[in-house]
mmCIF file of C-alpha atoms in Angstrom:
data_model
loop_
_atom_site.group_PDB
_atom_site.id
_atom_site.type_symbol
_atom_site.label_atom_id
_atom_site.label_comp_id
_atom_site.label_asym_id
_atom_site.label_seq_id
_atom_site.Cartn_x
_atom_site.Cartn_y
_atom_site.Cartn_z
ATOM 1 C CA MET A 12 11.904 28.179 -16.526
ATOM 2 C CA ARG A 13 10.362 24.590 -17.394
ATOM 3 C CA THR A 14 5.833 24.763 -17.616
ATOM 4 C CA PHE A 15 3.935 22.359 -17.476
ATOM 5 C CA ILE A 16 0.101 22.664 -18.655
ATOM 6 C CA VAL A 17 -2.223 19.412 -18.445
ATOM 7 C CA LYS A 18 -5.511 19.754 -19.803
ATOM 8 C CA ALA A 19 -7.600 17.548 -17.438
ATOM 9 C CA SER A 20 -11.059 17.217 -19.674
ATOM 10 C CA LYS A 21 -12.996 14.753 -16.385
ATOM 11 C CA ALA A 22 -11.090 17.035 -13.910
ATOM 12 C CA HIS A 23 -13.800 17.758 -11.089
ATOM 13 C CA THR A 24 -14.937 21.911 -10.794
ATOM 14 C CA ALA A 25 -15.747 21.658 -7.211
ATOM 15 C CA PRO A 26 -14.155 19.996 -4.480
ATOM 16 C CA ASP A 27 -16.700 17.068 -4.291
ATOM 17 C CA PHE A 28 -14.761 13.646 -4.373
ATOM 18 C CA LYS A 29 -13.923 11.607 -1.875
ATOM 19 C CA LEU A 30 -10.426 11.665 -0.720
ATOM 20 C CA ASN A 31 -10.914 7.965 -0.730
ATOM 21 C CA ASP A 32 -11.571 7.043 -3.868
ATOM 22 C CA LEU A 33 -9.922 10.120 -6.199
ATOM 23 C CA PRO A 34 -10.021 7.698 -8.919
ATOM 24 C CA GLY A 35 -13.731 7.221 -8.819
ATOM 25 C CA THR A 36 -15.066 10.545 -7.580
ATOM 26 C CA SER A 37 -13.022 13.033 -8.695
ATOM 27 C CA GLY A 38 -12.468 12.906 -12.270
ATOM 28 C CA ARG A 39 -8.787 11.569 -12.253
ATOM 29 C CA ILE A 40 -7.147 14.476 -9.556
ATOM 30 C CA ASP A 41 -5.257 11.303 -8.639
ATOM 31 C CA LEU A 42 -3.585 11.842 -11.759
ATOM 32 C CA LEU A 43 -3.039 15.516 -11.583
ATOM 33 C CA CYS A 44 -1.899 14.655 -8.146
ATOM 34 C CA ARG A 45 1.235 13.027 -9.422
ATOM 35 C CA VAL A 46 2.129 14.889 -12.349
ATOM 36 C CA LEU A 47 2.780 17.939 -9.266
ATOM 37 C CA ASN A 48 5.284 15.777 -7.786
ATOM 38 C CA SER A 49 6.951 14.716 -11.191
ATOM 39 C CA ALA A 50 6.594 18.475 -11.616
ATOM 40 C CA PHE A 51 8.918 19.448 -8.499
ATOM 41 C CA LEU A 52 9.760 17.129 -6.001
ATOM 42 C CA LEU A 53 13.448 15.666 -5.920
ATOM 43 C CA SER A 54 14.582 13.512 -3.902
ATOM 44 C CA HIS A 55 14.658 15.660 -0.272
ATOM 45 C CA GLY A 56 14.627 18.668 -3.393
ATOM 46 C CA PHE A 57 12.022 21.363 -4.863
ATOM 47 C CA ARG A 58 12.375 21.870 -8.170
ATOM 48 C CA LYS A 59 11.922 26.300 -8.027
ATOM 49 C CA ASN A 60 12.716 26.637 -11.944
ATOM 50 C CA VAL A 61 9.326 24.995 -12.403
ATOM 51 C CA ARG A 62 5.864 26.449 -13.241
ATOM 52 C CA VAL A 63 2.215 23.812 -13.840
ATOM 53 C CA TRP A 64 -0.794 24.764 -14.825
ATOM 54 C CA LEU A 65 -4.172 22.273 -14.175
ATOM 55 C CA SER A 66 -6.806 23.642 -16.562
ATOM 56 C CA LEU A 67 -9.830 21.588 -14.968
ATOM 57 C CA TYR A 68 -12.974 21.199 -17.233
ATOM 58 C CA GLY A 69 -15.206 18.571 -15.596
ATOM 59 C CA PRO A 70 -18.322 19.279 -13.940
ATOM 60 C CA PRO A 71 -20.224 21.171 -11.839
ATOM 61 C CA ASN A 72 -18.374 24.570 -12.992
ATOM 62 C CA PRO A 73 -15.648 24.359 -16.251
ATOM 63 C CA PRO A 74 -13.085 25.725 -16.349
ATOM 64 C CA LYS A 75 -10.658 26.570 -13.513
ATOM 65 C CA ALA A 76 -7.288 26.988 -13.997
ATOM 66 C CA ILE A 77 -4.931 26.295 -10.929
ATOM 67 C CA ARG A 78 -1.730 27.848 -11.072
ATOM 68 C CA PHE A 79 1.213 26.264 -8.780
ATOM 69 C CA GLU A 80 4.519 28.570 -9.501
ATOM 70 C CA GLY A 81 8.198 27.226 -7.462
ATOM 71 C CA GLN A 82 9.522 30.156 -7.212
ATOM 72 C CA LYS A 83 7.129 31.346 -5.164
ATOM 73 C CA MET A 84 5.626 28.374 -3.139
ATOM 74 C CA ARG A 85 7.453 27.130 -0.127
ATOM 75 C CA PRO A 86 8.661 23.956 -0.638
ATOM 76 C CA LYS A 87 7.190 22.360 2.510
ATOM 77 C CA THR A 88 3.195 22.793 0.911
ATOM 78 C CA LEU A 89 3.646 19.884 -2.038
ATOM 79 C CA ASN A 90 4.478 16.700 -0.550
ATOM 80 C CA PRO A 91 5.380 13.343 -2.322
ATOM 81 C CA ASP A 92 2.101 11.295 -1.389
ATOM 82 C CA GLU A 93 -1.627 12.100 -3.304
ATOM 83 C CA LEU A 94 -4.021 12.497 -1.022
ATOM 84 C CA SER A 95 -2.205 15.002 0.858
ATOM 85 C CA THR A 96 -2.099 17.040 -3.188
ATOM 86 C CA ALA A 97 -5.210 16.036 -3.403
ATOM 87 C CA LYS A 98 -6.187 18.379 -0.484
ATOM 88 C CA LEU A 99 -4.125 21.273 -1.995
ATOM 89 C CA ILE A 100 -6.682 21.116 -5.024
ATOM 90 C CA ILE A 101 -9.567 20.458 -3.128
ATOM 91 C CA ARG A 102 -8.520 23.873 -0.955
ATOM 92 C CA ALA A 103 -8.130 25.475 -4.026
ATOM 93 C CA LEU A 104 -11.380 24.943 -5.811
ATOM 94 C CA LYS A 105 -13.159 25.795 -3.021
ATOM 95 C CA ALA A 106 -11.355 29.290 -3.052
ATOM 96 C CA ALA A 107 -13.586 29.060 -6.205
ATOM 97 C CA GLU A 108 -16.329 28.747 -5.462
ATOM 98 C CA ASN A 109 -17.466 32.609 -5.204
ATOM 99 C CA LEU A 110 -15.350 33.676 -8.010
ATOM 100 C CA ARG A 111 -17.184 35.340 -10.644
ATOM 101 C CA GLU A 112 -14.390 36.990 -13.475
ATOM 102 C CA PRO A 113 -13.144 35.184 -16.370
ATOM 103 C CA SER A 114 -9.373 36.019 -15.383
ATOM 104 C CA LYS A 115 -8.354 36.870 -11.817
ATOM 105 C CA GLU A 116 -6.724 35.179 -10.224
ATOM 106 C CA VAL A 117 -6.803 34.272 -6.345
ATOM 107 C CA GLU A 118 -3.696 33.035 -4.196
ATOM 108 C CA VAL A 119 -4.812 29.898 -1.979
ATOM 109 C CA LEU A 120 -1.494 29.968 -0.757
ATOM 110 C CA PRO A 121 2.131 31.416 -1.752
ATOM 111 C CA GLY A 122 2.653 30.418 -4.829
ATOM 112 C CA ILE A 123 -0.858 28.760 -5.707
ATOM 113 C CA TYR A 124 -3.566 30.869 -7.666
ATOM 114 C CA VAL A 125 -7.365 29.661 -8.495
ATOM 115 C CA SER A 126 -9.028 31.303 -11.740
ATOM 116 C CA ASN A 127 -11.722 30.938 -13.916
ATOM 117 C CA MET A 128 -9.444 31.011 -16.867
ATOM 118 C CA THR A 129 -9.798 29.201 -20.260
ATOM 119 C CA PHE A 130 -6.881 26.803 -21.331
ATOM 120 C CA GLU A 131 -6.528 28.297 -24.000
ATOM 121 C CA ASP A 132 -6.290 31.612 -21.867
ATOM 122 C CA ILE A 133 -3.274 29.127 -19.850
ATOM 123 C CA VAL A 134 -1.585 29.101 -23.634
ATOM 124 C CA ARG A 135 -1.343 32.259 -24.930
ATOM 125 C CA ARG A 136 -0.419 33.914 -21.605
ATOM 126 C CA THR A 137 2.118 30.852 -21.051
ATOM 127 C CA LEU A 138 3.128 31.823 -25.379
ATOM 128 C CA LYS A 139 4.152 35.202 -24.157
ATOM 129 C CA GLY A 140 7.088 34.547 -22.245
ATOM 130 C CA SER A 141 7.922 30.353 -23.116
ATOM 131 C CA ALA A 142 8.686 28.062 -26.518
ATOM 132 C CA LEU A 143 5.498 26.028 -26.977
ATOM 133 C CA TYR A 144 5.339 22.481 -26.811
ATOM 134 C CA TYR A 145 2.591 20.054 -27.209
ATOM 135 C CA LEU A 146 3.825 16.200 -25.528
ATOM 136 C CA HIS A 147 2.287 13.811 -28.290
ATOM 137 C CA GLU A 148 3.480 9.708 -28.960
ATOM 138 C CA GLU A 149 3.387 10.805 -32.877
ATOM 139 C CA GLY A 150 5.796 13.987 -32.272
ATOM 140 C CA LYS A 151 9.432 14.644 -33.313
ATOM 141 C CA PRO A 152 12.234 12.631 -31.072
ATOM 142 C CA ILE A 153 12.718 15.263 -28.325
ATOM 143 C CA ALA A 154 16.647 14.049 -28.350
ATOM 144 C CA GLY A 155 16.603 15.772 -31.296
ATOM 145 C CA VAL A 156 14.980 19.626 -30.629
ATOM 146 C CA SER A 157 16.863 21.851 -29.588
ATOM 147 C CA PHE A 158 15.182 23.674 -26.717
ATOM 148 C CA PRO A 159 15.471 27.519 -25.491
ATOM 149 C CA PRO A 160 15.951 28.995 -21.998
ATOM 150 C CA ASN A 161 12.302 29.114 -21.330
ATOM 151 C CA VAL A 162 10.061 26.157 -22.592
ATOM 152 C CA ALA A 163 6.126 24.991 -21.862
ATOM 153 C CA PHE A 164 4.663 21.518 -22.144
ATOM 154 C CA VAL A 165 1.475 20.760 -23.103
ATOM 155 C CA LEU A 166 0.400 17.510 -21.424
ATOM 156 C CA GLY A 167 -3.444 16.107 -21.525
ATOM 157 C CA ASP A 168 -4.462 13.641 -18.878
ATOM 158 C CA HIS A 169 -5.608 9.812 -19.537
ATOM 159 C CA GLU A 170 -7.799 10.300 -22.090
ATOM 160 C CA GLY A 171 -5.903 13.199 -24.452
ATOM 161 C CA LEU A 172 -6.123 16.990 -26.108
ATOM 162 C CA SER A 173 -10.102 16.564 -28.029
ATOM 163 C CA ARG A 174 -9.358 17.478 -31.839
ATOM 164 C CA GLU A 175 -10.616 20.792 -31.265
ATOM 165 C CA ASP A 176 -7.882 21.596 -28.709
ATOM 166 C CA GLU A 177 -5.523 20.067 -31.358
ATOM 167 C CA VAL A 178 -6.515 22.362 -33.571
ATOM 168 C CA PHE A 179 -5.500 25.170 -31.546
ATOM 169 C CA LEU A 180 -2.522 24.114 -30.559
ATOM 170 C CA SER A 181 -0.994 24.062 -34.137
ATOM 171 C CA GLY A 182 0.978 26.325 -35.492
ATOM 172 C CA ILE A 183 1.870 27.937 -31.972
ATOM 173 C CA ALA A 184 3.279 24.710 -30.196
ATOM 174 C CA GLN A 185 5.723 21.798 -32.047
ATOM 175 C CA LYS A 186 4.680 18.319 -31.502
ATOM 176 C CA ILE A 187 7.177 16.506 -29.518
ATOM 177 C CA SER A 188 7.314 12.757 -27.874
ATOM 178 C CA VAL A 189 9.315 11.242 -25.377
ATOM 179 C CA GLY A 190 8.581 7.390 -27.237
ATOM 180 C CA LYS A 191 6.493 5.615 -30.016
ATOM 181 C CA LYS A 192 4.395 4.226 -26.680
ATOM 182 C CA SER A 193 1.674 5.824 -24.982
ATOM 183 C CA TYR A 194 3.080 6.916 -21.501
ATOM 184 C CA LEU A 195 1.249 7.962 -18.126
ATOM 185 C CA ALA A 196 0.776 11.984 -17.819
ATOM 186 C CA SER A 197 3.452 11.822 -14.744
ATOM 187 C CA HIS A 198 5.626 9.571 -15.695
ATOM 188 C CA VAL A 199 5.947 11.613 -19.001
ATOM 189 C CA VAL A 200 7.036 15.552 -16.833
ATOM 190 C CA ALA A 201 8.771 12.751 -14.541
ATOM 191 C CA TYR A 202 11.003 11.749 -18.182
ATOM 192 C CA VAL A 203 10.681 15.606 -19.586
ATOM 193 C CA ASN A 204 12.816 16.785 -16.045
ATOM 194 C CA ILE A 205 15.726 14.621 -15.599
ATOM 195 C CA PHE A 206 15.938 14.982 -19.706
ATOM 196 C CA LEU A 207 16.462 18.890 -19.329
ATOM 197 C CA ASP A 208 18.740 18.393 -16.761
ATOM 198 C CA SER A 209 20.979 16.263 -18.628
ATOM 199 C CA LEU A 210 21.105 19.323 -21.358
ATOM 200 C CA THR A 211 23.905 21.966 -21.192
ATOM 201 C CA PRO A 212 22.919 24.998 -20.567
ATOM 202 C CA GLN A 213 19.438 24.021 -18.877
ATOM 203 C CA PRO A 214 16.346 25.063 -19.906
ATOM 204 C CA MET B 4 12.811 -8.551 -19.051
ATOM 205 C CA ARG B 5 13.521 -5.826 -16.595
ATOM 206 C CA THR B 6 13.577 -5.832 -13.125
ATOM 207 C CA PHE B 7 13.542 -3.801 -10.265
ATOM 208 C CA ILE B 8 14.658 -4.241 -7.420
ATOM 209 C CA VAL B 9 13.649 -1.314 -3.947
ATOM 210 C CA LYS B 10 15.017 -1.532 -0.705
ATOM 211 C CA ALA B 11 12.897 -0.079 2.128
ATOM 212 C CA SER B 12 15.094 0.225 4.960
ATOM 213 C CA LYS B 13 11.570 1.683 6.666
ATOM 214 C CA ALA B 14 8.680 0.408 5.049
ATOM 215 C CA HIS B 15 6.310 -1.911 7.394
ATOM 216 C CA THR B 16 6.924 -4.987 7.395
ATOM 217 C CA ALA B 17 3.313 -6.345 8.635
ATOM 218 C CA PRO B 18 -0.205 -4.357 7.982
ATOM 219 C CA ASP B 19 0.045 -1.922 11.393
ATOM 220 C CA PHE B 20 -0.308 1.334 9.222
ATOM 221 C CA LYS B 21 -3.382 3.787 8.301
ATOM 222 C CA LEU B 22 -3.968 4.455 4.272
ATOM 223 C CA ASN B 23 -5.412 7.813 4.666
ATOM 224 C CA ASP B 24 -1.596 8.670 6.319
ATOM 225 C CA LEU B 25 0.818 6.094 4.428
ATOM 226 C CA PRO B 26 3.715 8.490 4.829
ATOM 227 C CA GLY B 27 3.179 8.782 8.427
ATOM 228 C CA THR B 28 2.743 5.558 9.290
ATOM 229 C CA SER B 29 3.952 3.056 7.135
ATOM 230 C CA GLY B 30 7.591 4.029 6.555
ATOM 231 C CA ARG B 31 6.520 5.206 3.079
ATOM 232 C CA ILE B 32 4.531 2.587 1.866
ATOM 233 C CA ASP B 33 3.724 5.325 -0.628
ATOM 234 C CA LEU B 34 6.929 5.803 -2.081
ATOM 235 C CA LEU B 35 7.021 1.849 -2.835
ATOM 236 C CA CYS B 36 3.064 2.848 -4.550
ATOM 237 C CA ARG B 37 4.742 5.488 -6.724
ATOM 238 C CA VAL B 38 7.572 2.863 -7.502
ATOM 239 C CA LEU B 39 4.441 0.070 -9.009
ATOM 240 C CA ASN B 40 2.464 2.928 -11.177
ATOM 241 C CA SER B 41 6.096 4.037 -12.481
ATOM 242 C CA ALA B 42 7.407 0.105 -13.579
ATOM 243 C CA PHE B 43 4.252 -1.624 -14.624
ATOM 244 C CA LEU B 44 1.552 1.298 -16.252
ATOM 245 C CA LEU B 45 1.193 2.137 -19.669
ATOM 246 C CA SER B 46 -1.614 4.309 -20.979
ATOM 247 C CA HIS B 47 -4.695 2.209 -20.660
ATOM 248 C CA GLY B 48 -2.065 -0.198 -20.739
ATOM 249 C CA PHE B 49 0.247 -2.165 -18.837
ATOM 250 C CA ARG B 50 4.124 -3.675 -19.016
ATOM 251 C CA LYS B 51 3.808 -7.216 -19.035
ATOM 252 C CA ASN B 52 8.181 -7.635 -19.327
ATOM 253 C CA VAL B 53 8.983 -5.948 -15.535
ATOM 254 C CA ARG B 54 8.741 -7.742 -12.643
ATOM 255 C CA VAL B 55 9.159 -5.737 -9.124
ATOM 256 C CA TRP B 56 11.284 -7.146 -5.867
ATOM 257 C CA LEU B 57 9.801 -5.313 -2.767
ATOM 258 C CA SER B 58 12.784 -5.824 -0.002
ATOM 259 C CA LEU B 59 10.528 -4.368 3.458
ATOM 260 C CA TYR B 60 12.643 -4.084 6.525
ATOM 261 C CA GLY B 61 11.163 -1.611 8.387
ATOM 262 C CA PRO B 62 8.770 -2.926 11.729
ATOM 263 C CA PRO B 63 7.765 -5.368 13.201
ATOM 264 C CA ASN B 64 8.725 -8.135 11.133
ATOM 265 C CA PRO B 65 11.462 -8.063 8.437
ATOM 266 C CA PRO B 66 12.602 -8.827 6.810
ATOM 267 C CA LYS B 67 9.282 -9.213 4.047
ATOM 268 C CA ALA B 68 10.179 -9.180 0.860
ATOM 269 C CA ILE B 69 7.202 -8.442 -2.332
ATOM 270 C CA ARG B 70 7.553 -9.468 -5.569
ATOM 271 C CA PHE B 71 5.266 -8.445 -9.103
ATOM 272 C CA GLU B 72 5.838 -10.344 -11.761
ATOM 273 C CA GLY B 73 4.081 -9.093 -14.519
ATOM 274 C CA GLN B 74 3.887 -12.033 -16.987
ATOM 275 C CA LYS B 75 1.081 -13.849 -14.408
ATOM 276 C CA MET B 76 -0.502 -10.768 -13.450
ATOM 277 C CA ARG B 77 -3.460 -9.852 -14.218
ATOM 278 C CA PRO B 78 -3.852 -6.090 -15.684
ATOM 279 C CA LYS B 79 -6.688 -5.073 -14.268
ATOM 280 C CA THR B 80 -4.872 -5.677 -10.395
ATOM 281 C CA LEU B 81 -3.077 -2.640 -10.434
ATOM 282 C CA ASN B 82 -4.359 0.387 -10.855
ATOM 283 C CA PRO B 83 -2.357 4.429 -11.152
ATOM 284 C CA ASP B 84 -3.810 4.840 -7.399
ATOM 285 C CA GLU B 85 -2.277 4.865 -4.248
ATOM 286 C CA LEU B 86 -4.353 3.316 -2.682
ATOM 287 C CA SER B 87 -5.346 0.711 -3.958
ATOM 288 C CA THR B 88 -2.206 -0.053 -4.498
ATOM 289 C CA ALA B 89 -1.723 -0.333 -1.241
ATOM 290 C CA LYS B 90 -4.412 -2.225 -0.271
ATOM 291 C CA LEU B 91 -2.211 -4.787 -2.638
ATOM 292 C CA ILE B 92 1.548 -4.245 -0.100
ATOM 293 C CA ILE B 93 -1.347 -5.356 2.707
ATOM 294 C CA ARG B 94 -2.601 -7.758 1.036
ATOM 295 C CA ALA B 95 0.835 -9.728 1.132
ATOM 296 C CA LEU B 96 1.655 -8.198 3.978
ATOM 297 C CA LYS B 97 -1.452 -9.817 5.619
ATOM 298 C CA ALA B 98 -0.573 -13.231 3.696
ATOM 299 C CA ALA B 99 2.751 -12.794 5.243
ATOM 300 C CA GLU B 100 1.634 -13.287 8.816
ATOM 301 C CA ASN B 101 2.344 -16.907 9.597
ATOM 302 C CA LEU B 102 4.972 -17.223 8.053
ATOM 303 C CA ARG B 103 8.033 -18.998 8.734
ATOM 304 C CA GLU B 104 10.085 -20.651 6.455
ATOM 305 C CA PRO B 105 13.047 -17.885 5.101
ATOM 306 C CA SER B 106 12.291 -18.739 1.646
ATOM 307 C CA LYS B 107 9.316 -20.214 0.518
ATOM 308 C CA GLU B 108 7.239 -17.773 -1.401
ATOM 309 C CA VAL B 109 2.751 -17.388 -1.358
ATOM 310 C CA GLU B 110 1.025 -16.365 -3.921
ATOM 311 C CA VAL B 111 -1.725 -13.582 -2.540
ATOM 312 C CA LEU B 112 -2.591 -12.672 -6.249
ATOM 313 C CA PRO B 113 -2.243 -13.950 -9.609
ATOM 314 C CA GLY B 114 1.571 -13.194 -9.981
ATOM 315 C CA ILE B 115 2.126 -11.077 -7.155
ATOM 316 C CA TYR B 116 3.910 -13.072 -4.005
ATOM 317 C CA VAL B 117 5.308 -12.547 -0.153
ATOM 318 C CA SER B 118 8.249 -13.871 1.513
ATOM 319 C CA ASN B 119 10.622 -14.059 4.321
ATOM 320 C CA MET B 120 13.464 -13.566 1.523
ATOM 321 C CA THR B 121 16.231 -10.993 2.587
ATOM 322 C CA PHE B 122 17.383 -7.928 0.205
ATOM 323 C CA GLU B 123 21.009 -10.274 -0.253
ATOM 324 C CA ASP B 124 18.661 -13.161 -1.415
ATOM 325 C CA ILE B 125 16.695 -11.156 -4.076
ATOM 326 C CA VAL B 126 19.958 -9.807 -5.461
ATOM 327 C CA ARG B 127 21.166 -13.587 -5.620
ATOM 328 C CA ARG B 128 17.929 -15.030 -7.544
ATOM 329 C CA THR B 129 17.703 -11.605 -9.625
ATOM 330 C CA LEU B 130 21.800 -12.247 -10.401
ATOM 331 C CA LYS B 131 21.472 -16.105 -12.427
ATOM 332 C CA GLY B 132 19.095 -14.642 -15.457
ATOM 333 C CA SER B 133 19.652 -11.694 -16.282
ATOM 334 C CA ALA B 134 23.474 -8.222 -15.803
ATOM 335 C CA LEU B 135 22.819 -6.006 -12.183
ATOM 336 C CA TYR B 136 22.907 -2.635 -11.898
ATOM 337 C CA TYR B 137 22.682 -0.167 -9.287
ATOM 338 C CA LEU B 138 21.329 3.080 -10.009
ATOM 339 C CA HIS B 139 22.632 5.961 -8.491
ATOM 340 C CA GLU B 140 24.141 9.323 -9.205
ATOM 341 C CA GLU B 141 26.993 8.731 -9.280
ATOM 342 C CA GLY B 142 27.339 6.461 -11.727
ATOM 343 C CA LYS B 143 28.014 5.652 -15.802
ATOM 344 C CA PRO B 144 25.446 8.179 -17.336
ATOM 345 C CA ILE B 145 22.965 5.128 -18.475
ATOM 346 C CA ALA B 146 23.184 6.462 -22.188
ATOM 347 C CA GLY B 147 26.978 4.890 -22.788
ATOM 348 C CA VAL B 148 25.575 1.540 -21.517
ATOM 349 C CA SER B 149 25.387 -1.149 -23.242
ATOM 350 C CA PHE B 150 21.840 -2.832 -22.190
ATOM 351 C CA PRO B 151 21.719 -7.279 -22.644
ATOM 352 C CA PRO B 152 18.310 -8.619 -22.666
ATOM 353 C CA ASN B 153 17.025 -9.433 -19.070
ATOM 354 C CA VAL B 154 18.670 -6.247 -16.839
ATOM 355 C CA ALA B 155 17.928 -6.069 -13.333
ATOM 356 C CA PHE B 156 18.451 -2.409 -11.351
ATOM 357 C CA VAL B 157 18.828 -1.967 -7.160
ATOM 358 C CA LEU B 158 16.864 1.662 -5.750
ATOM 359 C CA GLY B 159 17.115 3.323 -2.854
ATOM 360 C CA ASP B 160 13.695 4.314 -0.780
ATOM 361 C CA HIS B 161 14.218 7.919 0.712
ATOM 362 C CA GLU B 162 16.848 7.345 2.985
ATOM 363 C CA GLY B 163 19.010 5.748 -0.009
ATOM 364 C CA LEU B 164 20.987 2.394 0.284
ATOM 365 C CA SER B 165 23.187 1.640 3.766
ATOM 366 C CA ARG B 166 27.080 1.299 3.211
ATOM 367 C CA GLU B 167 26.814 -2.427 3.971
ATOM 368 C CA ASP B 168 24.518 -3.107 0.926
ATOM 369 C CA GLU B 169 26.710 -0.988 -1.764
ATOM 370 C CA VAL B 170 29.849 -3.216 -0.556
ATOM 371 C CA PHE B 171 27.380 -6.481 -1.279
ATOM 372 C CA LEU B 172 26.359 -4.277 -4.813
ATOM 373 C CA SER B 173 30.307 -3.344 -5.022
ATOM 374 C CA GLY B 174 31.554 -6.754 -7.668
ATOM 375 C CA ILE B 175 28.177 -7.640 -9.038
ATOM 376 C CA ALA B 176 26.219 -4.273 -9.957
ATOM 377 C CA GLN B 177 27.915 -1.838 -11.970
ATOM 378 C CA LYS B 178 27.184 1.715 -10.774
ATOM 379 C CA ILE B 179 25.132 3.427 -13.429
ATOM 380 C CA SER B 180 23.195 7.105 -12.863
ATOM 381 C CA VAL B 181 20.405 8.912 -15.239
ATOM 382 C CA GLY B 182 21.677 12.045 -13.711
ATOM 383 C CA LYS B 183 23.423 13.883 -11.728
ATOM 384 C CA LYS B 184 20.583 15.364 -9.504
ATOM 385 C CA SER B 185 19.434 12.882 -6.482
ATOM 386 C CA TYR B 186 15.627 11.537 -7.912
ATOM 387 C CA LEU B 187 12.706 10.161 -6.568
ATOM 388 C CA ALA B 188 12.870 6.336 -7.059
ATOM 389 C CA SER B 189 9.252 6.625 -8.902
ATOM 390 C CA HIS B 190 10.765 9.417 -11.060
ATOM 391 C CA VAL B 191 13.943 6.685 -11.682
ATOM 392 C CA VAL B 192 11.805 4.057 -12.323
ATOM 393 C CA ALA B 193 9.992 5.768 -15.045
ATOM 394 C CA TYR B 194 12.620 7.226 -16.627
ATOM 395 C CA VAL B 195 14.339 4.163 -17.113
ATOM 396 C CA ASN B 196 11.709 2.015 -18.460
ATOM 397 C CA ILE B 197 10.941 5.237 -21.467
ATOM 398 C CA PHE B 198 15.095 5.265 -22.027
ATOM 399 C CA LEU B 199 14.791 1.416 -22.307
ATOM 400 C CA ASP B 200 12.238 1.472 -24.979
ATOM 401 C CA SER B 201 13.664 3.567 -26.857
ATOM 402 C CA LEU B 202 16.839 1.077 -27.148
ATOM 403 C CA THR B 203 17.009 -1.661 -30.184
ATOM 404 C CA PRO B 204 16.276 -4.106 -28.955
ATOM 405 C CA GLN B 205 15.066 -3.575 -26.026
ATOM 406 C CA PRO B 206 15.912 -5.252 -23.305
#
């Protein structure tokens, strides 16, 4: 099982943005759409062994957490293009508008859930079943890491994680790297998936 | 220098599609937008050592070839989101509407060129300066390949290359693979870029 957790510090937490200008109006929901594409999609296929948590901290109602559960999603729910994926995120944010409980999840579509969980809530819940890795260019090269069957990866958005988040992760997540350059989150997820596919046994 | 050549068998060759439904109306120009993202973009950076050829064979006026030259493009020209990249492709297709010569290129924007070149024209021109590889799941694993400084990779779209294209490439391109699964073209390009970055010296 592979889990990807993306902390999106500016991603809007209400459906108040324009589909025809995601980069300019949504706090970079477009980036999250591309991460979902990289996490789940194969050519004419779908990775059921993947879970993605989007941890949204932008205006107006942070935090919001959207969980995509590959084992329960209908494969046709997620399509490769950004706009159709952005519509799924909008649907989740709409469903969260009247949600007051701090950790209750609402199922938006089969396998897609929204809640008010914090980034720390998501990480603590993930730690119960998976080894945690923080993907960062200064981490240990991924080729030298020995992965257990259940793995989870934390990534930042275009602004990276805050100092506070990094302090929280130190000690509970191993810092690993796919290279010395600073790569886009969606490229890192695509790389990690293909890299893990090459291991025997695969996480 | 890294060159990526994508043969897009259904991609429209006139700007007759809808930006708000690229997958349904353009013959999968959305896929080409994501390949350009993977080929050129870093987090807050741009790969100047990359060239991309889009070889479009869809209706109504095939073939069209669009060349993106990293060394000459202005980095701000290409943005991460699909819609802004689709607008660049539309601009190129508009510039090609009255182009009759078989191999003349028109510069659409700095570093972006459009022409009526065929897939074979593109491959022959590329062979003059680069070693050619055909990315296919049944090829030799990429980790065992020794790359020269100038490399070029041919990829198919969601339908893959035709039997005719594969016959043309056999003998002039080495078949290599990033894994046994069938991956999306944009994921393969992201993987190849990050993989090549890890080599010393880098292609």
